[in-house]
Short mmCIF file of C-alpha atoms in Angstrom, two decimals:
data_model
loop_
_atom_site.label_atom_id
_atom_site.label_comp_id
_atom_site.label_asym_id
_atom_site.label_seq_id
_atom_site.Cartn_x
_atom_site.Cartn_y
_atom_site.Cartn_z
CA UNK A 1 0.00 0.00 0.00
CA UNK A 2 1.14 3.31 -0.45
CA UNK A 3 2.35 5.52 2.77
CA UNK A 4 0.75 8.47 3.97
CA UNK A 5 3.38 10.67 3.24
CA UNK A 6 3.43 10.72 -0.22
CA UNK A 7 0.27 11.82 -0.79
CA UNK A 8 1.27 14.18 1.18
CA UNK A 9 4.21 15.17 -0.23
CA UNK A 10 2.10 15.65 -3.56
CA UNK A 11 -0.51 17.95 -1.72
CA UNK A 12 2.41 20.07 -0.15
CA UNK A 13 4.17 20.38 -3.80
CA UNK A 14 0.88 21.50 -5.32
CA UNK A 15 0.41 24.26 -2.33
CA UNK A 16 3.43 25.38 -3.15
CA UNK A 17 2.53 25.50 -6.87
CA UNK A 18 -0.34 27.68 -6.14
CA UNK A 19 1.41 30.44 -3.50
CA UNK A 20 4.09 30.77 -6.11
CA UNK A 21 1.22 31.59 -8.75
CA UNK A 22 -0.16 33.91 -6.36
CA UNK A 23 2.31 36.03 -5.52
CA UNK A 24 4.57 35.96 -9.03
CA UNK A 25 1.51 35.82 -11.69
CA UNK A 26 0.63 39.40 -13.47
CA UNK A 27 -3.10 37.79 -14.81
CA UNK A 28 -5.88 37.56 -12.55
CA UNK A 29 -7.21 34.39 -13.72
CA UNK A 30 -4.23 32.54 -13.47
CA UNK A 31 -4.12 34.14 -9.88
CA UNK A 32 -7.23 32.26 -9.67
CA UNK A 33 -6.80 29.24 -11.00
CA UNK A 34 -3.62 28.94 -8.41
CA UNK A 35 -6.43 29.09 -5.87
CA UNK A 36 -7.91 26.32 -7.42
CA UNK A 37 -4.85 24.50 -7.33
CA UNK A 38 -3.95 25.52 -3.48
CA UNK A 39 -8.04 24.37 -2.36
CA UNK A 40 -7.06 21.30 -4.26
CA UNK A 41 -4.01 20.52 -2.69
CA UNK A 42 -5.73 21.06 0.90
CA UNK A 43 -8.73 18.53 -0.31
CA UNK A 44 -5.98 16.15 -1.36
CA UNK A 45 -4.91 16.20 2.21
CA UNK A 46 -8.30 15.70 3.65
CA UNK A 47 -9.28 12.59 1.72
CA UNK A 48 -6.02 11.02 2.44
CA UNK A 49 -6.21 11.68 6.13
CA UNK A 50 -9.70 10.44 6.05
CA UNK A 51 -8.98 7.26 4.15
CA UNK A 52 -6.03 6.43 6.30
CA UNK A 53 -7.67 6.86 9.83
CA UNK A 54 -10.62 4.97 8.42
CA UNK A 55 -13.37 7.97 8.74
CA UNK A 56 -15.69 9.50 6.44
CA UNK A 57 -15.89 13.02 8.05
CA UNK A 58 -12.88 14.40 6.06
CA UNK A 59 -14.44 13.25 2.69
CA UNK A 60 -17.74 15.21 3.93
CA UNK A 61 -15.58 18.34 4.07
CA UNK A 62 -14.67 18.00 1.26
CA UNK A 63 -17.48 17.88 0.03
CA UNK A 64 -18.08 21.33 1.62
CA UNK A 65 -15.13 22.67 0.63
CA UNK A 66 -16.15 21.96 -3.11
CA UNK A 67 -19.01 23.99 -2.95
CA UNK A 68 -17.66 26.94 -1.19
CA UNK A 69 -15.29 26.74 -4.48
CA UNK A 70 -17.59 26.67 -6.93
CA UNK A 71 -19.29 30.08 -4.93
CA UNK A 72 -16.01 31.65 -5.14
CA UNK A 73 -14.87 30.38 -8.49
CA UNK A 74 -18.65 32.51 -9.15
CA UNK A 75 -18.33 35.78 -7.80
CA UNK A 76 -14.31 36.13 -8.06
CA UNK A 77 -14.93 35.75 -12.25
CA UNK A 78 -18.13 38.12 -11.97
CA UNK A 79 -15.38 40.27 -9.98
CA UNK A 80 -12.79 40.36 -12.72
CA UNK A 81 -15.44 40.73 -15.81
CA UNK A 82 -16.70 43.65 -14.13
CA UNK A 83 -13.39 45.10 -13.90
CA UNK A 84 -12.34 44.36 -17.35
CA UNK A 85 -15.54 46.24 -18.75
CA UNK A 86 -14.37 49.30 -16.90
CA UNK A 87 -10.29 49.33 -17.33
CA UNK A 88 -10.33 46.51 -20.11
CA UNK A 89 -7.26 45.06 -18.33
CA UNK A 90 -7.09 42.00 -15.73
CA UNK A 91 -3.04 42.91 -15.47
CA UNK A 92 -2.49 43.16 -11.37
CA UNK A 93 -0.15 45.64 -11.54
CA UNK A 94 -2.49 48.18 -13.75
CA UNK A 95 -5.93 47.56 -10.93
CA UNK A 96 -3.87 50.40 -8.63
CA UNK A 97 -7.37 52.44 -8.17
CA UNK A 98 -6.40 51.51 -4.16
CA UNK A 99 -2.46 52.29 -4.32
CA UNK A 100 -1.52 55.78 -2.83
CA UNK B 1 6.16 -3.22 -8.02
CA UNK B 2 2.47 -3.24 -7.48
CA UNK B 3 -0.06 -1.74 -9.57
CA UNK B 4 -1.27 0.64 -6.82
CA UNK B 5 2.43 1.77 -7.30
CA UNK B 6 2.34 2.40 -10.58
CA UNK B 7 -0.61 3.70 -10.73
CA UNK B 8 0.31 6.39 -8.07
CA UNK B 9 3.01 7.72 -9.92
CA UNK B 10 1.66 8.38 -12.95
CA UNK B 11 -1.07 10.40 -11.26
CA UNK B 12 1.99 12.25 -9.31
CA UNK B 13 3.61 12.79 -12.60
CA UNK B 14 0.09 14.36 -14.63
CA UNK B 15 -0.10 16.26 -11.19
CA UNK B 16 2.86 17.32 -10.36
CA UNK B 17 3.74 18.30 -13.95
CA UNK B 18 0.35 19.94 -15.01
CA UNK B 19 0.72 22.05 -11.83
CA UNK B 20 4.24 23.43 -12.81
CA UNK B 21 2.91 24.08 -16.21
CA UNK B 22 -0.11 26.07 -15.06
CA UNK B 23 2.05 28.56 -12.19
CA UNK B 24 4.97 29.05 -15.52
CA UNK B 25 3.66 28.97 -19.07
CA UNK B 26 2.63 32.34 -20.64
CA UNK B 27 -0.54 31.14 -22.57
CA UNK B 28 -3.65 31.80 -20.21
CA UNK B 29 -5.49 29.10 -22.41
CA UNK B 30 -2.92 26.48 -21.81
CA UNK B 31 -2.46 27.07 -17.93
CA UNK B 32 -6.35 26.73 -18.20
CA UNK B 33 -6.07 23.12 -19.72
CA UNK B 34 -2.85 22.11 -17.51
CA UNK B 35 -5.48 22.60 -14.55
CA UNK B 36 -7.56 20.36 -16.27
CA UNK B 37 -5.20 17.41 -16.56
CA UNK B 38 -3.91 18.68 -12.63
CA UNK B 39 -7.98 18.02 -11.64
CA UNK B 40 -8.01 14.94 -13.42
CA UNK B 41 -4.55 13.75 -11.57
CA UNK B 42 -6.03 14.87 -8.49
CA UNK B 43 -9.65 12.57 -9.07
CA UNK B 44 -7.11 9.73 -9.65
CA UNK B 45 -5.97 9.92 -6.24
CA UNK B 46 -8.99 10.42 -4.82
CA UNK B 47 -9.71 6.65 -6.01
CA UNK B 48 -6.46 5.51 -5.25
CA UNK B 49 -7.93 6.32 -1.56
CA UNK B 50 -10.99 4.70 -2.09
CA UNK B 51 -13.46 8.44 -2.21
CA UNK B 52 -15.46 6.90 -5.23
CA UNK B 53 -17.70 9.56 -4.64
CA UNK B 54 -15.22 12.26 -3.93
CA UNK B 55 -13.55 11.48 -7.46
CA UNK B 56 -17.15 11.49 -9.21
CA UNK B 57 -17.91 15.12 -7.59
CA UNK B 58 -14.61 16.40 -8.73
CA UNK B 59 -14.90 15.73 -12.34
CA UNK B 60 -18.58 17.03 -12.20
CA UNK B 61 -17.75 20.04 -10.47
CA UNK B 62 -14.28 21.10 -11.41
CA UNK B 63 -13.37 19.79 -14.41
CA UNK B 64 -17.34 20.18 -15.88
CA UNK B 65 -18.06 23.44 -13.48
CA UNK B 66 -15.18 25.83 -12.43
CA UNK B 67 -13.23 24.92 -15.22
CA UNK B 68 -15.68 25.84 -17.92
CA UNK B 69 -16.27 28.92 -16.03
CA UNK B 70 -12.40 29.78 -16.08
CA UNK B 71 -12.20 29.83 -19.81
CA UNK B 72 -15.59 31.60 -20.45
CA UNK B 73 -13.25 34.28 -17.74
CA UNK B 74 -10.09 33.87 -20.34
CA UNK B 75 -12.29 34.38 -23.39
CA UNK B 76 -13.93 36.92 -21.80
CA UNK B 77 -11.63 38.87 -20.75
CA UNK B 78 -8.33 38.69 -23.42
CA UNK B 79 -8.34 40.06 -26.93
CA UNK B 80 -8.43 36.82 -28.56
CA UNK B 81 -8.66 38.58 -32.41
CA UNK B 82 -5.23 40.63 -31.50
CA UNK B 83 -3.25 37.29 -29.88
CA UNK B 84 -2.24 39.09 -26.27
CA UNK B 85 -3.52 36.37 -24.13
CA UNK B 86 0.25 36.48 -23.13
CA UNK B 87 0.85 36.99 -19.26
CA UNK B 88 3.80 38.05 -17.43
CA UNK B 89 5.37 37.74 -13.93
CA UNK B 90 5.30 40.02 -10.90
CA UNK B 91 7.22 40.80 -8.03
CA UNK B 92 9.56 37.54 -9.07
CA UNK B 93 12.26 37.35 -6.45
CA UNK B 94 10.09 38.65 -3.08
CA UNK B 95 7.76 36.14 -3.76
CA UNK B 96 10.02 33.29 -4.67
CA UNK B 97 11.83 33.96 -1.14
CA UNK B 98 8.47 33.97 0.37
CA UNK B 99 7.48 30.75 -1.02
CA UNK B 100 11.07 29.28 -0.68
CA UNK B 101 10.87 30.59 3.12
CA UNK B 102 7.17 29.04 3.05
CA UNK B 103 7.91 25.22 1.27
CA UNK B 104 11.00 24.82 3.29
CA UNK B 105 9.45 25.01 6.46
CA UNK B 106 5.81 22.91 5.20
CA UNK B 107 8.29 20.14 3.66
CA UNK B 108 10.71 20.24 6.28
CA UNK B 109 7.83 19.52 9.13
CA UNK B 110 6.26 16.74 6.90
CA UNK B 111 9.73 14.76 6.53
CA UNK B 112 10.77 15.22 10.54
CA UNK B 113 6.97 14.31 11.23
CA UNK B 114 6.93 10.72 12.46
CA UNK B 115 3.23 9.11 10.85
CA UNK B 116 2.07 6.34 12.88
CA UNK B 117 -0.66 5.34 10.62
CA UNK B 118 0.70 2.02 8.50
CA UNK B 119 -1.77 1.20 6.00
CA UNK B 120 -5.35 2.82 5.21
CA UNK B 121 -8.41 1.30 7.53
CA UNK B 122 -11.74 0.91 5.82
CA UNK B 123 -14.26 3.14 6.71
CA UNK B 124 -16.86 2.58 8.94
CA UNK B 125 -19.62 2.60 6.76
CA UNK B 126 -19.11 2.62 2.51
CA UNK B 127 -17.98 6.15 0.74
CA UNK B 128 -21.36 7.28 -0.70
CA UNK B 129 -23.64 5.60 2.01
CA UNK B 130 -21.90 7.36 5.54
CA UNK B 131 -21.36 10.53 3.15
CA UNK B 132 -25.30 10.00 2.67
CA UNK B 133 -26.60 9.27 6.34
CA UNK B 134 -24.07 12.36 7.20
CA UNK B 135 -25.74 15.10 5.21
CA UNK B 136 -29.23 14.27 6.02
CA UNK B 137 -28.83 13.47 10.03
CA UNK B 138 -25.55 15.25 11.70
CA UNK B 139 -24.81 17.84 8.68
CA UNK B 140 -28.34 18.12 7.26
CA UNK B 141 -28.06 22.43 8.41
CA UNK B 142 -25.07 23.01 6.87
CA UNK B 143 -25.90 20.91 4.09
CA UNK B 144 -28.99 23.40 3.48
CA UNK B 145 -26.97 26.33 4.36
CA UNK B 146 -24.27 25.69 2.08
CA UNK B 147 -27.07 25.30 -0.95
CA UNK B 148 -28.51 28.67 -0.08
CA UNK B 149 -24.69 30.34 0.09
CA UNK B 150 -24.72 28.63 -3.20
CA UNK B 151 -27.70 30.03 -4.51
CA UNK B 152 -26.84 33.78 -2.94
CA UNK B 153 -23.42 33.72 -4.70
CA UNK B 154 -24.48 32.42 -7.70
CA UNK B 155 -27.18 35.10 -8.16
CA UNK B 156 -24.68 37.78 -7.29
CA UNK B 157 -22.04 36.81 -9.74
CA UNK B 158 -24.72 37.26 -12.46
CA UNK B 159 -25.71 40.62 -11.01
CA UNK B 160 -22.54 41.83 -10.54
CA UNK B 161 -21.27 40.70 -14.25
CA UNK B 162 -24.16 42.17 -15.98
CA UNK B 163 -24.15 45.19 -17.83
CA UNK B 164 -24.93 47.90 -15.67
CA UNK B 165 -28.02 49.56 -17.54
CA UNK B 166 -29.51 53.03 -15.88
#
């Protein structure tokens, strides 16, 4: 059977995937599919921890988890049409409305 | 070598390899289908582990939901007629020694972490069945909460994306 830790190992390497397409990439949709990436990594860990201590609660989360996603995945898109329409650019560094 | 094995490390590889692709390649539309083959890697494990069910809802929802949704945003949002669905990097080396700062110390606890768990139990009751009973005895207000956060956010994407008419 395969160990715990690898699984882990995988979830930990895709975490690490996302934060570094957080905080390096210029386009917000790749900024959110990195979020995708970093909620899967975390479900990863919860269905392995679930299937290893022999419990079904950590599949139910995420289960949850999924939809809170998909709600996210909703209004973050909405979010960056809305912004395109008014500076026709997703670019990070141009959205400075906030920046003093 | 066993086929579990094997099996495991070709999902690793499409996971591992798909997720590199989508955090480093310029083309929004290909980052968009390297998280496809990541979600797919990702429902492989997920039966490795023995979620049937868990697998089943990620394809629906991710590959056949969010995904979808994510390229509408790309096609939406790029100049597809005048090719600059090119994207850049930002704030390259703070970041990297944030993350490097960040990966050393999450990798470095899960190697010195000793894991006393051998080999994977079966659960109590079968995937699909405990996930059932769950939701509509223990869970059954969140589960009815989470469909109306659903419903709210889903209605408020549309409202906010629409075209604001006065």
């Amino acid at each position: 059977m395969i160990p715990l830790p690898y699984y882990l190992l995988i979830s930990a390497f895709m975490f690490i995937m996302g934060v570094i397409g957080v905080l390096t990439r210029k386009n917000a949709i790749i900024v959110f599919m990195s979020i995708e990436l970093m909620l899967n990594a975390a479900n990863l860990s919860f269905v392995a921890f679930s299937s290893f201590l022999g419990n079904i609660y950590g599949q139910l989360f995420v289960f949850f988890v999924m939809a809170v996603a998909a709600a996210e995945a909703a209004v973050g898109l909405a979010i960056i049409i809305s912004i395109f329409r008014n500076k026709a650019t997703v670019n990070l560094d141009e959205i400075n409305l906030l920046k003093w | 070598m066993d086929l579990y094995l094997i099996l495991f490390y070709f999902f690793a590889i499409i996971t591992l390899v798909s997720a590199f692709f989508v955090v480093t390649t310029r083309n929004v539309i290909y980052a968009a289908f390297n998280l496809m083959l990541t979600l797919f890697g990702v429902a492989g494990f997920y039966v490795l582990l023995g979620a049937d069910f868990i697998a089943i809802v990620q394809l629906i929802v991710y590959v056949g939901g969010i995904l979808i949704l994510l390229i509408f945003g790309v096609m939406l949002t790029n100049k597809i007629t005048d090719t600059d669905i090119k994207s850049g990097f930002l704030n390259r080396v703070p970041g990297l020694l944030i993350v490097g700062t960040f990966a050393g110390i999450l990798i470095g606890t899960l190697l010195k972490s000793t894991w006393r768990i051998a080999a994977p139990l079966p659960p109590p009751v079968a995937g699909l069945v405990g996930i059932g009973n769950l939701l509509m005895t223990e869970y059954t207000l969140i589960f009815e909460i989470l469909g109306a956060v659903l419903l709210i956010a889903l209605i408020g994407a549309a409202s906010i994306a629409r075209k604001q008419s006065n």
